[in-house]
mmCIF file of C-alpha atoms and ligand atoms in Angstrom:
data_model
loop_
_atom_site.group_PDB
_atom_site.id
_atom_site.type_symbol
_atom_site.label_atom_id
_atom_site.label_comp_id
_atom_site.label_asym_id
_atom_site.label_seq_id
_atom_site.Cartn_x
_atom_site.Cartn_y
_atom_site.Cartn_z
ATOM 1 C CA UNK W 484 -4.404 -80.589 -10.111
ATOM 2 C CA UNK W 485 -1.995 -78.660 -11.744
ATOM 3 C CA UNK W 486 0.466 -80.636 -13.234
ATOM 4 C CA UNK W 487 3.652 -79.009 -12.590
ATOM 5 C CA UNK W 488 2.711 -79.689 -8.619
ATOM 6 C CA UNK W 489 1.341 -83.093 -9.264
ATOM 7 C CA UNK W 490 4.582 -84.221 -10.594
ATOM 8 C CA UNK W 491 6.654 -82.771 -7.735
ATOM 9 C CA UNK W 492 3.862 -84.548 -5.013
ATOM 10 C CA UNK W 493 4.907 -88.027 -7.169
ATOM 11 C CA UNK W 494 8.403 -87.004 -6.708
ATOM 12 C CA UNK W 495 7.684 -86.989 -2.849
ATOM 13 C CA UNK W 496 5.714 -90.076 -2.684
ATOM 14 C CA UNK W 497 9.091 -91.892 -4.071
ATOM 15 C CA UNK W 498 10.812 -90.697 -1.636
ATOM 16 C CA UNK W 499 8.618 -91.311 1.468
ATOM 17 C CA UNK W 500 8.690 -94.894 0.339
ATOM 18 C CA UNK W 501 12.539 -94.462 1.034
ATOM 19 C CA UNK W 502 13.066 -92.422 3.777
ATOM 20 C CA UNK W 503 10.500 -90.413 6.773
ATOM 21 C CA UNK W 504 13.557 -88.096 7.366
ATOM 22 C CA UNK W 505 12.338 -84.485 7.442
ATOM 23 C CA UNK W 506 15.339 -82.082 7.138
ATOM 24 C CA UNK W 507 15.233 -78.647 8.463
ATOM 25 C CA UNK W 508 17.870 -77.229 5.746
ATOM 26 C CA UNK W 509 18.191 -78.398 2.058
ATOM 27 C CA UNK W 510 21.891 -78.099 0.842
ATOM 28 C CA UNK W 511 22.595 -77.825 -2.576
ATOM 29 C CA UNK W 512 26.308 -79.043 -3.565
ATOM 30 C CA UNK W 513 28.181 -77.550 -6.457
ATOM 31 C CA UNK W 514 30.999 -78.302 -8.366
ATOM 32 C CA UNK W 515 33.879 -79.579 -5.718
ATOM 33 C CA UNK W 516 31.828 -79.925 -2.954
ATOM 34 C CA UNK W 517 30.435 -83.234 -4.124
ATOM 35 C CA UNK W 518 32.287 -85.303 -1.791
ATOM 36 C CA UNK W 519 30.693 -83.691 1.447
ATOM 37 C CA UNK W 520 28.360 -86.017 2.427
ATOM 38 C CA UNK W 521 31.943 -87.509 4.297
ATOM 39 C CA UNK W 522 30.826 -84.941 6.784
ATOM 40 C CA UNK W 523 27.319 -85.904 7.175
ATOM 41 C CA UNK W 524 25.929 -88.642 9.685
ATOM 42 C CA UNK W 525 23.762 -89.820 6.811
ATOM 43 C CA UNK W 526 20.592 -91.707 7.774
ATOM 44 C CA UNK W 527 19.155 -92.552 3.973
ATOM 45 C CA UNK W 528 20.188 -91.406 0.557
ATOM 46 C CA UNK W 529 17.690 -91.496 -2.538
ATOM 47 C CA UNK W 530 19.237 -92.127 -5.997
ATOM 48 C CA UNK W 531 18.112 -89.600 -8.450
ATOM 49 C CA UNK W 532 17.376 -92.233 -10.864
ATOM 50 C CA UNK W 533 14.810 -93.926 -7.909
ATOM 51 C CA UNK W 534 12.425 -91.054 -8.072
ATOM 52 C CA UNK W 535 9.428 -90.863 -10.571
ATOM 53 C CA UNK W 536 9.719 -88.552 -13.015
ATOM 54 C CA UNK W 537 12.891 -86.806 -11.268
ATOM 55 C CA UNK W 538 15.576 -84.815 -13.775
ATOM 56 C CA UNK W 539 18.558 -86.558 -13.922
ATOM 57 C CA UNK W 540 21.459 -84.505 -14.559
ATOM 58 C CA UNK W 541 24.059 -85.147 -17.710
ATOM 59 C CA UNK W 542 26.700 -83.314 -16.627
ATOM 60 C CA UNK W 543 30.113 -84.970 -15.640
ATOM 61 C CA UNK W 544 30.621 -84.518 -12.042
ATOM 62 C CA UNK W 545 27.194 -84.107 -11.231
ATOM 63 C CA UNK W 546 26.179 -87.867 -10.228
ATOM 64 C CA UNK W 547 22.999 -87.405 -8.122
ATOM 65 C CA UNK W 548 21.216 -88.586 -4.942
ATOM 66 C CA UNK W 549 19.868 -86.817 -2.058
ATOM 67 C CA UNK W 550 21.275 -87.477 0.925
ATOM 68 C CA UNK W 551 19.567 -86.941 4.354
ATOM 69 C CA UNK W 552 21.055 -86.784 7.377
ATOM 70 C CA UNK W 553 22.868 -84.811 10.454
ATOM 71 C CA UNK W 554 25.496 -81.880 10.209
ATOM 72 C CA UNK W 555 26.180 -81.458 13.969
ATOM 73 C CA UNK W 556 22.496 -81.505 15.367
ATOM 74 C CA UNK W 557 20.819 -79.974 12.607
ATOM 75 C CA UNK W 558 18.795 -82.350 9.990
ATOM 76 C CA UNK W 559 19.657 -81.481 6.639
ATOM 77 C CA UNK W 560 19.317 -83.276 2.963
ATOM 78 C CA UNK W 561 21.773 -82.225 0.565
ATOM 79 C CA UNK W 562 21.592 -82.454 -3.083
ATOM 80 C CA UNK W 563 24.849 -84.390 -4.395
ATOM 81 C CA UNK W 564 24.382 -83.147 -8.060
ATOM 82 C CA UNK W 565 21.741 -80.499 -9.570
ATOM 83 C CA UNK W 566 20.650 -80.149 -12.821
ATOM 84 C CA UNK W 567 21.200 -77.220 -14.825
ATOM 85 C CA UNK W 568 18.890 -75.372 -17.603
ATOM 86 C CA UNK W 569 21.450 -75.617 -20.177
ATOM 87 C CA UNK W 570 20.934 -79.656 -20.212
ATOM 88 C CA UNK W 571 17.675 -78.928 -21.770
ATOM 89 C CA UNK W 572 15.340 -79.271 -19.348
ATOM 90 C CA UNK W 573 12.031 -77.573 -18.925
ATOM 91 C CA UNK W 574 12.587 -74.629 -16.400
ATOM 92 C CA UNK W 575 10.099 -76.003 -13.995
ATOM 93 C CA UNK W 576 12.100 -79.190 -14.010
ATOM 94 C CA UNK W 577 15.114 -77.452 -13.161
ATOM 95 C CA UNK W 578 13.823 -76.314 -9.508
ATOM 96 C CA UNK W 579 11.842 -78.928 -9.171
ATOM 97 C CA UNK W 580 14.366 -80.877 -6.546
ATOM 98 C CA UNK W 581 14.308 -77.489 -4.408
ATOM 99 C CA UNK W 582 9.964 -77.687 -4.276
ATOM 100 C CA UNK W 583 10.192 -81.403 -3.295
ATOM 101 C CA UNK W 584 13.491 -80.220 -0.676
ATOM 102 C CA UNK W 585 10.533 -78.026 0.483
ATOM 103 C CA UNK W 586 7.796 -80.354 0.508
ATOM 104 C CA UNK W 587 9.823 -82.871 2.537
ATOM 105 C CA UNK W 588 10.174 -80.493 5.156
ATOM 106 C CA UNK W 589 13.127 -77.962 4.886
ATOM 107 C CA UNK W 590 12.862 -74.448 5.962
ATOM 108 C CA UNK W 591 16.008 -73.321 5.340
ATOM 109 C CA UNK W 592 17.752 -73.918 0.811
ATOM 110 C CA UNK W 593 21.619 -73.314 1.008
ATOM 111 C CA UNK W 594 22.724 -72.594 -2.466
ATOM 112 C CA UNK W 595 26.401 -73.271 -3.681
ATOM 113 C CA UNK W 596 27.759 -72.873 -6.191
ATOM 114 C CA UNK W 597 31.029 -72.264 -8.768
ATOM 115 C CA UNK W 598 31.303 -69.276 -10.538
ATOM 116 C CA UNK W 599 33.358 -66.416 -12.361
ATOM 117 C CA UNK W 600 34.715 -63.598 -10.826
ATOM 118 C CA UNK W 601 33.636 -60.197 -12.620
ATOM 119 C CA UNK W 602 34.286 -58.251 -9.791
ATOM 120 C CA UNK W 603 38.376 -57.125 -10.022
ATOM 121 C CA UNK W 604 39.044 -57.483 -6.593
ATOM 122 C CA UNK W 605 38.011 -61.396 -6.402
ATOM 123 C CA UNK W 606 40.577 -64.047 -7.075
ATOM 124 C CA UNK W 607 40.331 -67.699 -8.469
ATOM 125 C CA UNK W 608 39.594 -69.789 -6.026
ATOM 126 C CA UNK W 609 38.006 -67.515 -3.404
ATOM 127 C CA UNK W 610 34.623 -67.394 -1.973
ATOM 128 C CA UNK W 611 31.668 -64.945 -2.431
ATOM 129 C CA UNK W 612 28.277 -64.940 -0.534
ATOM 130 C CA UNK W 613 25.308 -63.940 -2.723
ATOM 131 C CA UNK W 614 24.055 -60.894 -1.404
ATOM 132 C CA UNK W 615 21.463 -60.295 -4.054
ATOM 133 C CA UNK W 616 21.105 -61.755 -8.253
ATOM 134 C CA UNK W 617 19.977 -60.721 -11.349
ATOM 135 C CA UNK W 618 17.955 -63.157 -13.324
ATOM 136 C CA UNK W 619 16.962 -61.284 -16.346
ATOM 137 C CA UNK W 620 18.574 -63.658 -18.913
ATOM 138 C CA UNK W 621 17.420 -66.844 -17.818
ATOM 139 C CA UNK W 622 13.811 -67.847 -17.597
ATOM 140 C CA UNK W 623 11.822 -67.230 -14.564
ATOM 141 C CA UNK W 624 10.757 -70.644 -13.155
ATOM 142 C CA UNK W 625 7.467 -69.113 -11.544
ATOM 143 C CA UNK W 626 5.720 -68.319 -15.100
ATOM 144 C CA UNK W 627 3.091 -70.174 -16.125
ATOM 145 C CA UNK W 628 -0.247 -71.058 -14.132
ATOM 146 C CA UNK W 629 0.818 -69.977 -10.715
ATOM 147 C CA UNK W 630 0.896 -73.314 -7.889
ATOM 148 C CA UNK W 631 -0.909 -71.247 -5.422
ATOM 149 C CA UNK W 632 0.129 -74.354 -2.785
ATOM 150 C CA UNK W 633 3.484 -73.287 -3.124
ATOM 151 C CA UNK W 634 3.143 -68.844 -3.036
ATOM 152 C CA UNK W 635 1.744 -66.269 -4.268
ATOM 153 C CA UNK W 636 1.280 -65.213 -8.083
ATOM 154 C CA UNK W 637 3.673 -62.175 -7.331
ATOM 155 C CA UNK W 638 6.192 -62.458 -4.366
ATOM 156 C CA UNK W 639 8.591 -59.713 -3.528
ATOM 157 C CA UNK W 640 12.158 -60.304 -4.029
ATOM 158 C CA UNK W 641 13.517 -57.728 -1.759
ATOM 159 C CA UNK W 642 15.029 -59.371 0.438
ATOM 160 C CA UNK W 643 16.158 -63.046 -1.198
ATOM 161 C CA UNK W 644 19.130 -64.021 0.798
ATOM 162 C CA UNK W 645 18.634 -64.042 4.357
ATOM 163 C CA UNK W 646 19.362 -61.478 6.598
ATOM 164 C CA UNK W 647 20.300 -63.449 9.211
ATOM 165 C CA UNK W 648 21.462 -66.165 7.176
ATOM 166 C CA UNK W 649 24.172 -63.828 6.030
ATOM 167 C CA UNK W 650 25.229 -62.390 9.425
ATOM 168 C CA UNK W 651 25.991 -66.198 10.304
ATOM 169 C CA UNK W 652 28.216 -67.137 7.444
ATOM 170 C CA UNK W 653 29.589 -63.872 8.129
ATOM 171 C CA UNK W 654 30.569 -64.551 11.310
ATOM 172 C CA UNK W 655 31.199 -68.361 10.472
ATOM 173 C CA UNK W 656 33.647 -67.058 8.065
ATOM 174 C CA UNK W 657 35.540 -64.877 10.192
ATOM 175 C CA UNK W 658 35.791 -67.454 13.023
ATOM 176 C CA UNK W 659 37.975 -69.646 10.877
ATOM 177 C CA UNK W 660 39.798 -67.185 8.815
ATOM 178 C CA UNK W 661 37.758 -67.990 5.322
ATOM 179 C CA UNK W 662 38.179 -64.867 3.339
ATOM 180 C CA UNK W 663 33.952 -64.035 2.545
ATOM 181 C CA UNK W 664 33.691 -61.565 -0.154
ATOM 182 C CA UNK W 665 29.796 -60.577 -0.715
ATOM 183 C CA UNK W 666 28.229 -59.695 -3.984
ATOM 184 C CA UNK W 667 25.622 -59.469 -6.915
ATOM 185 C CA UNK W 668 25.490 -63.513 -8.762
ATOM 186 C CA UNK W 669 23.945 -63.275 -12.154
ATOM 187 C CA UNK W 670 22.848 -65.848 -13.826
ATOM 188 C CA UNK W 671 23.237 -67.068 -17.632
ATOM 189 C CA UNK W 672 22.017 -69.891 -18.927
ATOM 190 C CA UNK W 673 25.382 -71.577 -20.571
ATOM 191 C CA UNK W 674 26.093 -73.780 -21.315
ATOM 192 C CA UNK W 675 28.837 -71.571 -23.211
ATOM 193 C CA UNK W 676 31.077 -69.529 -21.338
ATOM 194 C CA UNK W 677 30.299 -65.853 -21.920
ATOM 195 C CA UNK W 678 31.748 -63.572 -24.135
ATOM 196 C CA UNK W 679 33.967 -61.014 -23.275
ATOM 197 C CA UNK W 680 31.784 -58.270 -24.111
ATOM 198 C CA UNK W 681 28.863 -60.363 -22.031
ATOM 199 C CA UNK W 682 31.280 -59.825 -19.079
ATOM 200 C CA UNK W 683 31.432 -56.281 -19.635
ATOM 201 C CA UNK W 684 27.648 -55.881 -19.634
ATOM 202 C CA UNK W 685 27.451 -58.185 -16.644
ATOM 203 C CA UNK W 686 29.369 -55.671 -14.942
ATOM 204 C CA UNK W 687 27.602 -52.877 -16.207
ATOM 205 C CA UNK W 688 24.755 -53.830 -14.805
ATOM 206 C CA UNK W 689 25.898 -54.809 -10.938
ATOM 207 C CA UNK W 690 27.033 -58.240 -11.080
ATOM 208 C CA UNK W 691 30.183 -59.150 -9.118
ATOM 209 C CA UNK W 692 30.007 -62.995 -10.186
ATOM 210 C CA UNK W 693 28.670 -65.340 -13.145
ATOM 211 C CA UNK W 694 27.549 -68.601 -13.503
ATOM 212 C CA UNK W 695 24.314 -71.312 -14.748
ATOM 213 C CA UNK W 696 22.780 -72.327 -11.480
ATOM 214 C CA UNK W 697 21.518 -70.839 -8.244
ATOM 215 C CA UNK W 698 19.661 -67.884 -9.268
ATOM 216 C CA UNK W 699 16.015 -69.863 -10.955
ATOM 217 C CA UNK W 700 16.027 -71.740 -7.204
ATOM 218 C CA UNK W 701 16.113 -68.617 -5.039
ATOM 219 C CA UNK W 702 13.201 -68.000 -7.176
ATOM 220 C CA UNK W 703 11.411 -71.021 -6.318
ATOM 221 C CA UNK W 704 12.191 -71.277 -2.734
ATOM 222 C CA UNK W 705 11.243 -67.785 -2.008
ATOM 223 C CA UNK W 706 8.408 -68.367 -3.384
ATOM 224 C CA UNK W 707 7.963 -70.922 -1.348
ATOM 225 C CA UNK W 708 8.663 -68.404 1.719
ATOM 226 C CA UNK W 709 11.985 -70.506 1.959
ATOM 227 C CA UNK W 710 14.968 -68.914 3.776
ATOM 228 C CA UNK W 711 18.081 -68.581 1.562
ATOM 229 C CA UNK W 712 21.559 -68.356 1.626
ATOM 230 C CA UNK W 713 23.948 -68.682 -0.866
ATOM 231 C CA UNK W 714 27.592 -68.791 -1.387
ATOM 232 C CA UNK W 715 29.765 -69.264 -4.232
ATOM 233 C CA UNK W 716 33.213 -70.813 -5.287
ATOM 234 C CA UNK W 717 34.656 -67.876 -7.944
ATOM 235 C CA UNK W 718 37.151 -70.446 -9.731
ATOM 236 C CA UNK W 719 38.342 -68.753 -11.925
ATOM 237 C CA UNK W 720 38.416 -65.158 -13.279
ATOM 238 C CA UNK W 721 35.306 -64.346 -15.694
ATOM 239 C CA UNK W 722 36.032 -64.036 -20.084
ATOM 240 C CA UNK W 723 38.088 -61.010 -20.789
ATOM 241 C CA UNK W 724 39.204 -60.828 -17.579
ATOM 242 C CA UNK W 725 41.190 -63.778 -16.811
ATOM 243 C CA UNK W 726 44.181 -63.781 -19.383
ATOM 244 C CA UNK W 727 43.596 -67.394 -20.393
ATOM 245 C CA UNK W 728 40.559 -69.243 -21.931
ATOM 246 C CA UNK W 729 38.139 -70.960 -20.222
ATOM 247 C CA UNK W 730 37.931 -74.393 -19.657
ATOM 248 C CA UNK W 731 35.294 -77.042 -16.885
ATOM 249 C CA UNK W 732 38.775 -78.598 -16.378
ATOM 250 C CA UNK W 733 40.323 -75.599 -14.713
ATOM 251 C CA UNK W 734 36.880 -74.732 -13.083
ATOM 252 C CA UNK W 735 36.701 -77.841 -11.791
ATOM 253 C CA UNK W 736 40.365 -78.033 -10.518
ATOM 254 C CA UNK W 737 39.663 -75.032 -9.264
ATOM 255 C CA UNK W 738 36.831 -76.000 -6.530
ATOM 256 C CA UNK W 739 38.165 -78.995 -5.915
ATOM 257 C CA UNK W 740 41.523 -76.938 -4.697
ATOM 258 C CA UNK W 741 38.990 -74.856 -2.692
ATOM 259 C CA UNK W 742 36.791 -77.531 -1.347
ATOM 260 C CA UNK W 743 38.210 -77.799 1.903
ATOM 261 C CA UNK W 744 37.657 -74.221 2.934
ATOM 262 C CA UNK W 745 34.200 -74.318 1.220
ATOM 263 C CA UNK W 746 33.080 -77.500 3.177
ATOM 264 C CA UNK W 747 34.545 -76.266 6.264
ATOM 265 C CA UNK W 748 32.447 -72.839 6.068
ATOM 266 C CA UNK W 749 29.279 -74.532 4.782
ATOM 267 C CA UNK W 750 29.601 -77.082 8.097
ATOM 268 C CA UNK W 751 30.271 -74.991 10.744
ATOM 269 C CA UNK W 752 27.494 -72.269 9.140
ATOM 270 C CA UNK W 753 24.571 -75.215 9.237
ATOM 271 C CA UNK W 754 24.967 -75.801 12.429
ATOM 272 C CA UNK W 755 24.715 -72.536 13.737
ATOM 273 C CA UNK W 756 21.268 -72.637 12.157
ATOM 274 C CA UNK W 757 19.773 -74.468 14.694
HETATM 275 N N1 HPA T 2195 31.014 -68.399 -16.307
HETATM 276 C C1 HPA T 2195 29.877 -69.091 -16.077
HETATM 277 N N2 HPA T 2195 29.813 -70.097 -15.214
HETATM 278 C C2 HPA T 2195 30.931 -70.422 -14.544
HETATM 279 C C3 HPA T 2195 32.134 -69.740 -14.731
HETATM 280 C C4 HPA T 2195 32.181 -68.668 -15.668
HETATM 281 O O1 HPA T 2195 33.217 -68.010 -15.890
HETATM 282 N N3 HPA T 2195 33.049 -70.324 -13.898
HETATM 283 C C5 HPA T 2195 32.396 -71.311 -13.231
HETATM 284 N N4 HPA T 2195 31.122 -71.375 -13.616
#
C-alpha cells in the first residue's frame, strides 16, 4: 500500500476508536477563530497528540484537536489548529488532516484563514473570500506516486472554490452586513514575512492576499473531488504596503479583533449548507 495513504488510514483508525461521528463539512480554524468550537454542540473531540502518526503543530496559538459536532443541523468537524509547511514538515504531512477530514466522511473543506492584504482597496481587519490561488511557490502536495484512492494523477483546477459555495457566503455575508471582499490568495511558504519587493511580484502576478496556509489543502481536497470554500481574515496590510513592520503579535490582535464577525459569517454560512 502506498505509504503516504497507509499512514492517513492509521490516522483514521485512531480516531474511529474515539468517535463514529461522520461530519458532512470539515472546518479548518485559523488564527482568531480558535475559540469557535463555543458555537458548536460538540459530540467528541480528538487530541492531536491521540492520533498515530498525526503532525502536531509548533506554532503558538495553534493547540490542536478535532472537534466533531453540530453547527445548527449540519455535522461538521473542525480543525482547532493546522499545521503549516514552514514548521518543517513533509508536504504530504501538511494536508494530511484534510485526507483523513475526507476519509471520515466530509464532503464539504471550509478553509480559513489570516492573511495580508496586497490588494489596495482591502483594510486590516477585513474579510476576503478566496475566489481562486496561486500555488507556484510552495510545493504541490499531490507529487509523488499518485494515491489513486484519493483522485486522479492530473485533476483540473478550474474551478477550486465552489460555485455555489461562494454564492452562499455571498449571500450569508450580505444578510448580516459582513463586508465580503473576493480575491486571488497566494500562498508562500514563510515562515518569514515577505519582502517588499515579494509583495510587488505577488501583485504582479494577480494576487489580492498573502499568507502560509490554505492553498496546498485546496489541492488535496480537490483532489479528493472535495467541495471548497475559503475565506480569509486580511489582518493586516501586506510588506511595503502597510507603513509599519510586521509582527504575529499584531496579526494575531488583529483576528482576534475580527473574530466575531468571522465566526458569525462562518456559522450562519455552514448551515445553509445543508
Ligand atoms: N504575509 C504572510 N502571511 C500572513 C500575513 C502576511 O502579511 N499576515 C497574516 N498572515
Amino acid at each position: 500500500m502506498n505509504q503516504v495513504y497507509e499512514k492517513v488510514n492509521n490516522c483514521l483508525k485512531s480516531v474511529r476508536k474515539v468517535t463514529d461521528f461522520v461530519p458532512k463539512v470539515a472546518i479548518v480554524l485559523g488564527s482568531g477563530l480558535g475559540d469557535y468550537a463555543d458555537d458548536i454542540k460538540v459530540e467528541a473531540e480528538i487530541d492531536y497528540h491521540d492520533i498515530e502518526g498525526f503532525p502536531v503543530s509548533t506554532v503558538p496559538g495553534h493547540a490542536g484537536k478535532f472537534i466533531f459536532g453540530y453547527v445548527g443541523s449540519v455535522p461538521v468537524v473542525c480543525m482547532k489548529g493546522r499545521v503549516h509547511y514552514y514548521e518543517g514538515y513533509d508536504i504530504s504531512d501538511v494536508v494530511l488532516p484534510t485526507r483523513l477530514m475526507k476519509m471520515m466522511g466530509a464532503e464539504i473543506l471550509f478553509l480559513t484563514n489570516a492573511s495580508g492584504g496586497i490588494n489596495k482597496s482591502f483594510k486590516a481587519g477585513s474579510f476576503m473570500m478566496l475566489t481562486d490561488h496561486i500555488s507556484t511557490f510552495v510545493p504541490n502536495p499531490l507529487m509523488g506516486p499518485n494515491i489513486e484512492e484519493f483522485g486522479t494523477r492530473f485533476p483540473d483546477m478550474s474551478h477550486v472554490y465552489d460555485e455555489e459555495l461562494q454564492d452562499i457566503l455571498r449571500k450569508t455575508a450580505k444578510e448580516n452586513d459582513i463586508p465580503l471582499n473576493e480575491g486571488v490568495y497566494i500562498q508562500f511558504t514563510g515562515p518569514s514575512f515577505e519582502s517588499p519587493a515579494e509583495i510587488r511580484m505577488a501583485k504582479t502576478l494577480g494576487a489580492d492576499a498573502v499568507g502560509m496556509s490554505t492553498v496546498v489543502e485546496a489541492i488535496a481536497a480537490n483532489h479528493m473531488g472535495m467541495r471548497i470554500c475559503g475565506v480569509s481574515c486580511v489582518c493586516n496590510l501586506a510588506a511595503g504596503i502597510s507603513p509599519t513592520p510586521l509582527t504575529h503579535d499584531e496579526v494575531q490582535q488583529a483576528a482576534n479583533e475580527a473574530a466575531p464577525k468571522f465566526k458569525k459569517l462562518l456559522t450562519e454560512s455552514v448551515k445553509k449548507f445543508v
